[in-house]
Amino acid sequence: SEETLLSANFFLPKAILTQCKALNLPCVTIGTVMEKMGETSNPYILSKIQFGHFVSNFIQNGGKVSHFQLHTLFGGGVPKPFMFLGKIYSSLLSNKVFHMTSGNQIREYHHVDDDVFAMRLFLEQGKCGIIDLSHGQPLKLRHLAENIFSAFNRTYLLKIGSLDEPQTDNYELFFSASPFLEGKVFRSQPKDVIAHLQSHL
């Protein structure tokens, strides 16, 4: 619910940051690059945008925080069922048709271990602020889906364009690689996502 999302993504981290400032402690918070989106009706993204505004004001008022704006994560465990990869995983597991939009939405996929490495790298430099954590290798969701279903010889399950196109999503915003990550290798290609799915299937 919208209330639960606000509690988890705004009020809780706001309270933690406020207390950290009172104790003069640095803090790390996790955001999303979707905070940079304009108008949206997605309550999850709205809660993150609201917290992002708070962080920005918090820093301007002398607060110490490293706020990492992340892209879409994979790795670690079985994909969550409400996520794009989770729905693909369910389709492959059950051999049922996978319905999706045109798939023109733009995403960067990051392995969770790579992002943990990147965050540690940044924090070891003793810096803070709002950090857009990007590797600069985006792809369209349809391209990812086509590669996955092809790798599992299940292209007959993929129905691109069978769902309505969301009006508010990222269709044109590309992110340059974060300067402090230059030269670092990220698992970001369809083959890396496929390898992760294979490990669970």
Short mmCIF file of the C-alpha atoms (twelve columns), coordinates in Angstrom:
data_MODEL
# 
_entry.id   MODEL 
# 
loop_
_atom_site.group_PDB 
_atom_site.id 
_atom_site.type_symbol 
_atom_site.label_atom_id 
_atom_site.label_alt_id 
_atom_site.label_comp_id 
_atom_site.label_asym_id 
_atom_site.label_seq_id 
_atom_site.Cartn_x 
_atom_site.Cartn_y 
_atom_site.Cartn_z 
_atom_site.pdbx_PDB_model_num 
ATOM 1   C CA . SER A 1   0.000  0.000   0.000   1 
ATOM 2   C CA . GLU A 2   1.023  3.621   -0.439  1 
ATOM 3   C CA . GLU A 3   1.089  4.030   3.348   1 
ATOM 4   C CA . THR A 4   3.474  1.086   3.800   1 
ATOM 5   C CA . LEU A 5   5.757  2.327   1.025   1 
ATOM 6   C CA . LEU A 6   5.959  5.793   2.604   1 
ATOM 7   C CA . SER A 7   6.725  4.270   6.000   1 
ATOM 8   C CA . ALA A 8   9.536  2.108   4.630   1 
ATOM 9   C CA . ASN A 9   11.004 4.419   2.007   1 
ATOM 10  C CA . PHE A 10  10.502 7.849   3.549   1 
ATOM 11  C CA . PHE A 11  9.624  8.076   7.231   1 
ATOM 12  C CA . LEU A 12  11.977 5.330   8.491   1 
ATOM 13  C CA . PRO A 13  15.158 6.483   6.674   1 
ATOM 14  C CA . LYS A 14  14.254 10.122  7.429   1 
ATOM 15  C CA . ALA A 15  14.154 9.301   11.156  1 
ATOM 16  C CA . ILE A 16  17.487 7.438   10.937  1 
ATOM 17  C CA . LEU A 17  19.183 10.296  9.088   1 
ATOM 18  C CA . THR A 18  17.862 12.858  11.549  1 
ATOM 19  C CA . GLN A 19  19.259 10.854  14.483  1 
ATOM 20  C CA . CYS A 20  22.591 10.308  12.725  1 
ATOM 21  C CA . LYS A 21  22.961 14.051  12.263  1 
ATOM 22  C CA . ALA A 22  22.253 14.631  15.967  1 
ATOM 23  C CA . LEU A 23  25.023 12.137  16.813  1 
ATOM 24  C CA . ASN A 24  27.354 13.494  14.098  1 
ATOM 25  C CA . LEU A 25  27.459 10.089  12.397  1 
ATOM 26  C CA . PRO A 26  27.823 9.500   8.647   1 
ATOM 27  C CA . CYS A 27  25.082 7.405   7.062   1 
ATOM 28  C CA . VAL A 28  24.441 5.395   3.890   1 
ATOM 29  C CA . THR A 29  21.009 5.359   2.270   1 
ATOM 30  C CA . ILE A 30  19.743 3.507   -0.793  1 
ATOM 31  C CA . GLY A 31  17.712 5.273   -3.448  1 
ATOM 32  C CA . THR A 32  16.897 4.695   -7.087  1 
ATOM 33  C CA . VAL A 33  17.851 6.439   -10.325 1 
ATOM 34  C CA . MET A 34  14.101 6.637   -10.920 1 
ATOM 35  C CA . GLU A 35  14.232 9.601   -8.528  1 
ATOM 36  C CA . LYS A 36  15.365 11.520  -11.607 1 
ATOM 37  C CA . MET A 37  12.117 10.730  -13.423 1 
ATOM 38  C CA . GLY A 38  9.540  13.405  -13.916 1 
ATOM 39  C CA . GLU A 39  5.834  12.811  -13.447 1 
ATOM 40  C CA . THR A 40  4.882  9.315   -12.314 1 
ATOM 41  C CA . SER A 41  1.900  7.567   -10.743 1 
ATOM 42  C CA . ASN A 42  3.999  4.720   -9.306  1 
ATOM 43  C CA . PRO A 43  3.653  4.898   -5.488  1 
ATOM 44  C CA . TYR A 44  6.993  3.138   -4.957  1 
ATOM 45  C CA . ILE A 45  8.884  5.645   -7.093  1 
ATOM 46  C CA . LEU A 46  6.945  8.530   -5.541  1 
ATOM 47  C CA . SER A 47  8.061  7.452   -2.064  1 
ATOM 48  C CA . LYS A 48  11.676 7.271   -3.222  1 
ATOM 49  C CA . ILE A 49  11.430 10.669  -4.933  1 
ATOM 50  C CA . GLN A 50  10.080 12.173  -1.721  1 
ATOM 51  C CA . PHE A 51  12.990 10.770  0.270   1 
ATOM 52  C CA . GLY A 52  15.437 11.922  -2.419  1 
ATOM 53  C CA . HIS A 53  14.209 15.500  -1.965  1 
ATOM 54  C CA . PHE A 54  14.673 15.155  1.787   1 
ATOM 55  C CA . VAL A 55  18.255 13.883  1.314   1 
ATOM 56  C CA . SER A 56  19.094 16.797  -0.960  1 
ATOM 57  C CA . ASN A 57  17.892 19.315  1.642   1 
ATOM 58  C CA . PHE A 58  19.575 17.294  4.402   1 
ATOM 59  C CA . ILE A 59  22.972 17.603  2.656   1 
ATOM 60  C CA . GLN A 60  22.486 21.330  2.028   1 
ATOM 61  C CA . ASN A 61  21.939 21.747  5.773   1 
ATOM 62  C CA . GLY A 62  25.203 20.046  6.684   1 
ATOM 63  C CA . GLY A 63  24.078 16.414  6.989   1 
ATOM 64  C CA . LYS A 64  26.592 13.650  6.218   1 
ATOM 65  C CA . VAL A 65  25.093 10.984  4.003   1 
ATOM 66  C CA . SER A 66  26.070 8.849   1.032   1 
ATOM 67  C CA . HIS A 67  22.845 8.368   -0.896  1 
ATOM 68  C CA . PHE A 68  23.318 5.758   -3.629  1 
ATOM 69  C CA . GLN A 69  20.826 5.907   -6.487  1 
ATOM 70  C CA . LEU A 70  20.726 2.348   -7.832  1 
ATOM 71  C CA . HIS A 71  19.481 0.779   -11.041 1 
ATOM 72  C CA . THR A 72  17.728 -2.611  -11.328 1 
ATOM 73  C CA . LEU A 73  19.467 -5.344  -9.340  1 
ATOM 74  C CA . PHE A 74  19.806 -9.064  -10.027 1 
ATOM 75  C CA . GLY A 75  21.764 -11.824 -8.332  1 
ATOM 76  C CA . GLY A 76  21.777 -13.122 -4.793  1 
ATOM 77  C CA . GLY A 77  18.662 -15.258 -4.855  1 
ATOM 78  C CA . VAL A 78  15.589 -16.194 -6.841  1 
ATOM 79  C CA . PRO A 79  14.132 -13.066 -8.511  1 
ATOM 80  C CA . LYS A 80  11.200 -11.521 -6.643  1 
ATOM 81  C CA . PRO A 81  7.888  -12.599 -8.245  1 
ATOM 82  C CA . PHE A 82  6.655  -9.008  -8.730  1 
ATOM 83  C CA . MET A 83  9.773  -7.978  -10.655 1 
ATOM 84  C CA . PHE A 84  10.275 -8.292  -14.423 1 
ATOM 85  C CA . LEU A 85  12.895 -11.029 -14.003 1 
ATOM 86  C CA . GLY A 86  10.741 -12.762 -11.405 1 
ATOM 87  C CA . LYS A 87  7.861  -12.997 -13.855 1 
ATOM 88  C CA . ILE A 88  10.167 -14.347 -16.552 1 
ATOM 89  C CA . TYR A 89  11.541 -16.884 -14.072 1 
ATOM 90  C CA . SER A 90  7.987  -18.004 -13.229 1 
ATOM 91  C CA . SER A 91  7.145  -18.341 -16.927 1 
ATOM 92  C CA . LEU A 92  10.196 -20.505 -17.590 1 
ATOM 93  C CA . LEU A 93  9.581  -22.605 -14.492 1 
ATOM 94  C CA . SER A 94  5.919  -23.275 -15.308 1 
ATOM 95  C CA . ASN A 95  6.279  -23.206 -19.105 1 
ATOM 96  C CA . LYS A 96  3.489  -20.629 -19.300 1 
ATOM 97  C CA . VAL A 97  3.159  -17.700 -21.716 1 
ATOM 98  C CA . PHE A 98  4.932  -14.498 -20.707 1 
ATOM 99  C CA . HIS A 99  2.954  -11.365 -21.599 1 
ATOM 100 C CA . MET A 100 4.734  -8.018  -21.745 1 
ATOM 101 C CA . THR A 101 4.495  -4.546  -23.252 1 
ATOM 102 C CA . SER A 102 6.501  -3.431  -26.299 1 
ATOM 103 C CA . GLY A 103 9.532  -3.615  -23.999 1 
ATOM 104 C CA . ASN A 104 10.952 -0.268  -25.082 1 
ATOM 105 C CA . GLN A 105 11.600 0.722   -21.468 1 
ATOM 106 C CA . ILE A 106 15.283 1.391   -20.784 1 
ATOM 107 C CA . ARG A 107 17.050 -0.279  -17.865 1 
ATOM 108 C CA . GLU A 108 20.517 -0.881  -16.504 1 
ATOM 109 C CA . TYR A 109 20.843 -4.274  -14.822 1 
ATOM 110 C CA . HIS A 110 23.450 -4.522  -12.055 1 
ATOM 111 C CA . HIS A 111 24.584 -7.634  -10.206 1 
ATOM 112 C CA . VAL A 112 24.107 -6.946  -6.506  1 
ATOM 113 C CA . ASP A 113 27.703 -7.967  -5.693  1 
ATOM 114 C CA . ASP A 114 29.037 -5.459  -8.241  1 
ATOM 115 C CA . ASP A 115 27.028 -2.640  -6.658  1 
ATOM 116 C CA . VAL A 116 28.222 -3.607  -3.174  1 
ATOM 117 C CA . PHE A 117 31.801 -3.445  -4.492  1 
ATOM 118 C CA . ALA A 118 31.119 -0.043  -6.071  1 
ATOM 119 C CA . MET A 119 29.571 1.385   -2.903  1 
ATOM 120 C CA . ARG A 120 32.497 0.165   -0.808  1 
ATOM 121 C CA . LEU A 121 34.925 1.690   -3.336  1 
ATOM 122 C CA . PHE A 122 33.178 5.053   -3.040  1 
ATOM 123 C CA . LEU A 123 32.972 4.992   0.764   1 
ATOM 124 C CA . GLU A 124 36.655 4.084   1.117   1 
ATOM 125 C CA . GLN A 125 37.443 7.388   -0.591  1 
ATOM 126 C CA . GLY A 126 35.889 9.173   2.373   1 
ATOM 127 C CA . LYS A 127 33.324 10.967  0.236   1 
ATOM 128 C CA . CYS A 128 29.623 11.561  0.712   1 
ATOM 129 C CA . GLY A 129 26.721 13.071  -1.240  1 
ATOM 130 C CA . ILE A 130 24.206 11.811  -3.781  1 
ATOM 131 C CA . ILE A 131 25.781 9.177   -6.024  1 
ATOM 132 C CA . ASP A 132 24.239 8.019   -9.296  1 
ATOM 133 C CA . LEU A 133 25.609 4.460   -9.477  1 
ATOM 134 C CA . SER A 134 25.635 3.730   -13.225 1 
ATOM 135 C CA . HIS A 135 27.774 1.531   -15.464 1 
ATOM 136 C CA . GLY A 136 26.454 3.187   -18.624 1 
ATOM 137 C CA . GLN A 137 25.441 -0.021  -20.448 1 
ATOM 138 C CA . PRO A 138 21.634 0.205   -20.733 1 
ATOM 139 C CA . LEU A 139 19.344 -2.125  -22.613 1 
ATOM 140 C CA . LYS A 140 15.682 -2.314  -23.546 1 
ATOM 141 C CA . LEU A 141 13.501 -4.800  -21.696 1 
ATOM 142 C CA . ARG A 142 12.451 -6.463  -24.949 1 
ATOM 143 C CA . HIS A 143 16.095 -7.090  -25.833 1 
ATOM 144 C CA . LEU A 144 16.655 -8.720  -22.439 1 
ATOM 145 C CA . ALA A 145 13.501 -10.845 -22.704 1 
ATOM 146 C CA . GLU A 146 14.312 -12.007 -26.250 1 
ATOM 147 C CA . ASN A 147 17.793 -13.085 -25.185 1 
ATOM 148 C CA . ILE A 148 16.562 -14.941 -22.105 1 
ATOM 149 C CA . PHE A 149 13.769 -16.880 -23.806 1 
ATOM 150 C CA . SER A 150 16.046 -17.688 -26.737 1 
ATOM 151 C CA . ALA A 151 18.757 -19.013 -24.399 1 
ATOM 152 C CA . PHE A 152 16.229 -21.404 -22.853 1 
ATOM 153 C CA . ASN A 153 14.719 -22.347 -26.249 1 
ATOM 154 C CA . ARG A 154 11.345 -20.970 -25.136 1 
ATOM 155 C CA . THR A 155 10.766 -18.123 -27.605 1 
ATOM 156 C CA . TYR A 156 7.248  -19.488 -28.174 1 
ATOM 157 C CA . LEU A 157 6.340  -18.353 -24.634 1 
ATOM 158 C CA . LEU A 158 7.268  -14.708 -25.217 1 
ATOM 159 C CA . LYS A 159 4.426  -12.402 -26.268 1 
ATOM 160 C CA . ILE A 160 5.860  -8.916  -26.793 1 
ATOM 161 C CA . GLY A 161 3.254  -6.168  -27.136 1 
ATOM 162 C CA . SER A 162 0.405  -8.136  -25.575 1 
ATOM 163 C CA . LEU A 163 0.181  -5.684  -22.637 1 
ATOM 164 C CA . ASP A 164 -0.534 -1.951  -22.749 1 
ATOM 165 C CA . GLU A 165 2.380  0.431   -22.724 1 
ATOM 166 C CA . PRO A 166 2.863  2.283   -19.401 1 
ATOM 167 C CA . GLN A 167 2.620  6.031   -19.923 1 
ATOM 168 C CA . THR A 168 5.203  6.961   -17.301 1 
ATOM 169 C CA . ASP A 169 8.442  5.006   -17.578 1 
ATOM 170 C CA . ASN A 170 11.968 5.535   -18.831 1 
ATOM 171 C CA . TYR A 171 12.017 5.469   -22.628 1 
ATOM 172 C CA . GLU A 172 14.783 7.971   -23.342 1 
ATOM 173 C CA . LEU A 173 16.874 8.687   -20.229 1 
ATOM 174 C CA . PHE A 174 20.399 7.244   -20.469 1 
ATOM 175 C CA . PHE A 175 22.976 7.418   -17.691 1 
ATOM 176 C CA . SER A 176 26.705 7.875   -18.220 1 
ATOM 177 C CA . ALA A 177 29.039 5.627   -16.270 1 
ATOM 178 C CA . SER A 178 29.845 7.012   -12.822 1 
ATOM 179 C CA . PRO A 179 33.344 8.605   -13.050 1 
ATOM 180 C CA . PHE A 180 34.766 6.696   -10.065 1 
ATOM 181 C CA . LEU A 181 33.782 3.397   -11.732 1 
ATOM 182 C CA . GLU A 182 35.759 4.013   -14.914 1 
ATOM 183 C CA . GLY A 183 37.607 0.868   -15.920 1 
ATOM 184 C CA . LYS A 184 35.655 -1.375  -13.543 1 
ATOM 185 C CA . VAL A 185 33.952 -4.470  -15.005 1 
ATOM 186 C CA . PHE A 186 30.221 -4.927  -14.373 1 
ATOM 187 C CA . ARG A 187 28.069 -7.972  -15.046 1 
ATOM 188 C CA . SER A 188 25.481 -6.148  -17.073 1 
ATOM 189 C CA . GLN A 189 24.778 -8.002  -20.292 1 
ATOM 190 C CA . PRO A 190 21.901 -10.412 -21.040 1 
ATOM 191 C CA . LYS A 191 24.346 -13.347 -20.767 1 
ATOM 192 C CA . ASP A 192 25.058 -12.386 -17.136 1 
ATOM 193 C CA . VAL A 193 21.347 -12.263 -16.279 1 
ATOM 194 C CA . ILE A 194 20.828 -15.569 -18.114 1 
ATOM 195 C CA . ALA A 195 23.651 -17.184 -16.102 1 
ATOM 196 C CA . HIS A 196 21.941 -16.053 -12.901 1 
ATOM 197 C CA . LEU A 197 18.576 -17.516 -13.982 1 
ATOM 198 C CA . GLN A 198 20.252 -20.762 -15.047 1 
ATOM 199 C CA . SER A 199 21.728 -21.133 -11.572 1 
ATOM 200 C CA . HIS A 200 18.198 -21.268 -10.150 1 
ATOM 201 C CA . LEU A 201 16.439 -23.176 -12.932 1 
# 
